[in-house]
Amino acid sequence: MDVEDLRLAVYRTFAHEGRAPAAVELALELDSSTEQIGDGLRELAAARHLVLDADGRIVMAHPFSAVPLGFAVMGTATLWWGGCAWDSFAMAHLLTWEPDLLVATRCPACETPHAWNVGRTGPPPGDQVAHFLRPAAQMWDDVVDTCGHQRVFCGEACVEQWLQRTGNDRGCAMDLSTLWHLASGWYTGRLERGYQRREPAAAADYLRSVGLSGSFWGL
Ligand SMILES: [Zn+2]
Ligand SMILES: [Zn+2]
């Protein structure tokens, strides 16, 4: 079995059905054993294409998530868990057959609901603030926890209130326009064969190109 076939099969199910495929489904589709699928999934997870739980089930294939992380994303006929703020905004750029996506969340500080129509032509209007807690160098230490702490707040006051209440240090706050630009090209090519994750230097160039800087991003 070609692991790139496996990667594409996982992404296809997430993209078109809004859920992670089970190992038995993948085994049928790729004419393999569930052991071979398990080995392939672990190889993809080691290369950070996927995140698996302790039982080897798929939890995330960025920007897709099989678990709730604070965002719901609705298309024409499909509903997804949105991953983090970055992932949720990225899905509109990756799922090009959808005209736009409805992204919904709650402010972690005060539970006010927020929703945007996110498309590919420009950032949605709104004066909310995205806040990422874990610095880039630590994002993969526990990436599910990291994504769970990349949220959108009503504004600066709610970010500050939440940081105080939870005893966390400030991470990186950005407006919706920066979030949208960050999300716009980050996952380009993930649904296509031969996708390669960015090398660190290319990732740094990309982050700079959307206006991010500073030690949080390792720049
Ligand atoms: Zn994320
Ligand atoms: Zn709030």
Short mmCIF file of N, CA and C in Angstrom, two decimals, residues 1 6 38 48 54 78 84 96 141 150 154 161 167 177 183 185 187 192:
data_model
loop_
_atom_site.label_atom_id
_atom_site.label_comp_id
_atom_site.label_asym_id
_atom_site.label_seq_id
_atom_site.Cartn_x
_atom_site.Cartn_y
_atom_site.Cartn_z
N MET A 1 0.84 -1.21 0.00
CA MET A 1 0.00 0.00 0.00
C MET A 1 0.88 1.26 0.00
N LEU A 6 -3.14 6.36 1.00
CA LEU A 6 -3.82 6.35 2.30
C LEU A 6 -4.10 7.77 2.77
N GLY A 38 -3.07 0.47 9.80
CA GLY A 38 -2.56 0.98 11.08
C GLY A 38 -1.12 1.44 10.95
N ARG A 48 3.56 14.07 10.69
CA ARG A 48 2.65 15.17 11.02
C ARG A 48 1.61 15.46 9.94
N ALA A 54 -4.77 7.39 21.30
CA ALA A 54 -4.00 6.28 21.90
C ALA A 54 -4.37 4.94 21.27
N THR A 78 -22.67 19.74 3.92
CA THR A 78 -21.73 19.02 4.80
C THR A 78 -21.44 19.86 6.03
N CYS A 84 -9.12 24.41 14.91
CA CYS A 84 -8.97 25.69 15.60
C CYS A 84 -9.45 26.85 14.71
N THR A 96 -12.76 24.04 -2.30
CA THR A 96 -13.02 25.05 -3.34
C THR A 96 -14.36 24.85 -4.05
N ASP A 141 3.84 19.85 20.41
CA ASP A 141 4.04 19.06 21.64
C ASP A 141 2.75 18.29 21.97
N GLN A 150 -6.57 27.85 20.15
CA GLN A 150 -6.48 28.87 19.09
C GLN A 150 -7.92 29.27 18.76
N CYS A 154 -14.43 37.97 21.60
CA CYS A 154 -15.18 39.18 21.24
C CYS A 154 -14.23 40.32 20.90
N GLN A 161 -9.41 38.98 29.91
CA GLN A 161 -10.19 38.37 30.99
C GLN A 161 -9.96 36.86 31.03
N GLY A 167 -5.11 31.83 34.09
CA GLY A 167 -3.72 31.89 34.54
C GLY A 167 -2.72 31.64 33.43
N SER A 177 -8.68 39.77 9.77
CA SER A 177 -8.03 39.87 8.46
C SER A 177 -6.72 39.09 8.45
N ALA A 183 -4.68 31.81 7.13
CA ALA A 183 -5.36 30.57 6.75
C ALA A 183 -5.39 30.36 5.24
N GLY A 185 -3.40 30.34 2.54
CA GLY A 185 -2.54 29.48 1.74
C GLY A 185 -1.82 28.40 2.51
N TYR A 187 -2.61 25.58 3.92
CA TYR A 187 -2.86 24.17 3.64
C TYR A 187 -3.00 23.88 2.15
N GLU A 192 -4.30 17.25 -2.70
CA GLU A 192 -3.72 16.76 -3.96
C GLU A 192 -2.58 15.78 -3.72
#
